[in-house]
Amino acid sequence: MRQPDTRIVLGLHRSRHERGLLESALDLGIRNIDTAFNYAGFRSHAILFQTAADLLPCFSVSTKVGFFPGAGGRNDHSLEPGRLQEALETTAATLGQAPDVVFLHNPERSLGDLEPAHAADRLAAAAGVLTDAVAAGLCRSWGISTWNPQPVLAAAIAVGPRGLVRPWCLMHRAGILVPARVLDAIDDLAGCLEVETERRWGMSPFGGDTGDSVWRTLALRPFMAAGEECSTAAAAFRLAFALPPVGRVAVGTNRPEHLADLVRALDLGVDGHNVERFRDMLARRQAHAVAGSRGGVAAG
């Protein structure tokens, strides 16, 4: 059994909720699992309790609230305090324990179409519910999980530093495929919320699936330390800790051997200079594209 390591979070969004997978994760030293109120058709918490209640205390369990059952089988998003509170209470009861972290799940879904002042009020109210949940023992800490950080950043800025209750951690996209504008917004949001690198969690390091064609064309060796020999998938996973800098990365899989490969990838070295050069290149390309679009509008 490998020594415990907190850097990998086994995400259950696409992973089957199987006891064997959780046992393999423990054997590999993985001590974090991440799920959500709406995963597995809103049954994720119940399945975990039914199949692995005795294993859950061995993990730091994080989950998310923000999506609710809607008409026609769709997921509705809401930051309404009453619905969040009910989800928090149900989560703790169904899991049979208070989660270590509860994330506000993709708050941008309810903030994106609002005026900044209205979005600020909505975000502040939701943050208050999560803060009260910690005080009430429904969870040990809370965070924000965002796929599109720009609306969350705008709302956080509108709230202002004195009015916003800051989360303990922040989850966001990470990896070589994240666009420059998103990387910049993530860093700005982390700075606004005063979330340090160790409390930032990356997610979706492969942008979906390592079987996608993009992974057959990317050359990632220049980003790795001299002499490192590894697969493209291993390099991509290791780079997710640097683009942008995070302390943990959540990744989903159904194969214990894939988890083992990712654990080994933690020991790989990264060429920090080339990573910075890559981010600079992305920033220049983004600036050029913005300038070009403005020029086109002006010319039109």
Coordinates of N, CA, C and O in Angstrom, one line a residue, residues 17-27 51-52 55 256:
H17 N -19.6 4.1 -9.3 CA -19.5 4.2 -7.8 C -19.3 2.8 -7.3 O -20.2 2.2 -6.7
E18 N -18.2 2.2 -7.6 CA -17.9 0.8 -7.3 C -17.0 0.7 -6.1 O -16.0 1.4 -6.0
R19 N -17.3 -0.2 -5.2 CA -16.5 -0.5 -4.0 C -15.1 -0.8 -4.4 O -14.1 -0.4 -3.8
G20 N -14.9 -1.7 -5.4 CA -13.6 -2.1 -5.8 C -12.7 -0.9 -6.3 O -11.5 -0.9 -6.0
L21 N -13.3 0.0 -7.0 CA -12.5 1.2 -7.4 C -12.1 2.0 -6.2 O -10.9 2.5 -6.1
L22 N -12.9 2.2 -5.2 CA -12.6 2.9 -4.0 C -11.5 2.2 -3.2 O -10.6 2.8 -2.6
E23 N -11.6 0.9 -3.1 CA -10.6 0.1 -2.4 C -9.2 0.2 -3.1 O -8.2 0.4 -2.5
S24 N -9.2 0.2 -4.5 CA -8.0 0.4 -5.2 C -7.4 1.8 -5.0 O -6.2 1.9 -4.9
A25 N -8.3 2.8 -4.9 CA -7.8 4.1 -4.6 C -7.1 4.2 -3.3 O -6.0 4.8 -3.2
L26 N -7.7 3.6 -2.3 CA -7.1 3.6 -1.0 C -5.7 2.9 -1.0 O -4.7 3.3 -0.4
D27 N -5.6 1.7 -1.7 CA -4.4 1.0 -1.8 C -3.3 1.9 -2.5 O -2.1 1.7 -2.2
T51 N -22.9 1.2 -0.8 CA -21.8 0.3 -1.3 C -20.5 0.4 -0.5 O -19.7 -0.6 -0.5
A52 N -20.3 1.5 0.2 CA -19.0 1.7 0.8 C -19.1 2.6 2.1 O -18.2 3.4 2.3
L55 N -16.0 2.5 4.1 CA -14.8 3.1 3.5 C -14.8 4.6 3.6 O -13.7 5.2 3.5
P256 N -8.6 0.9 -12.2 CA -7.6 1.1 -11.2 C -6.2 1.2 -11.8 O -5.4 2.0 -11.2

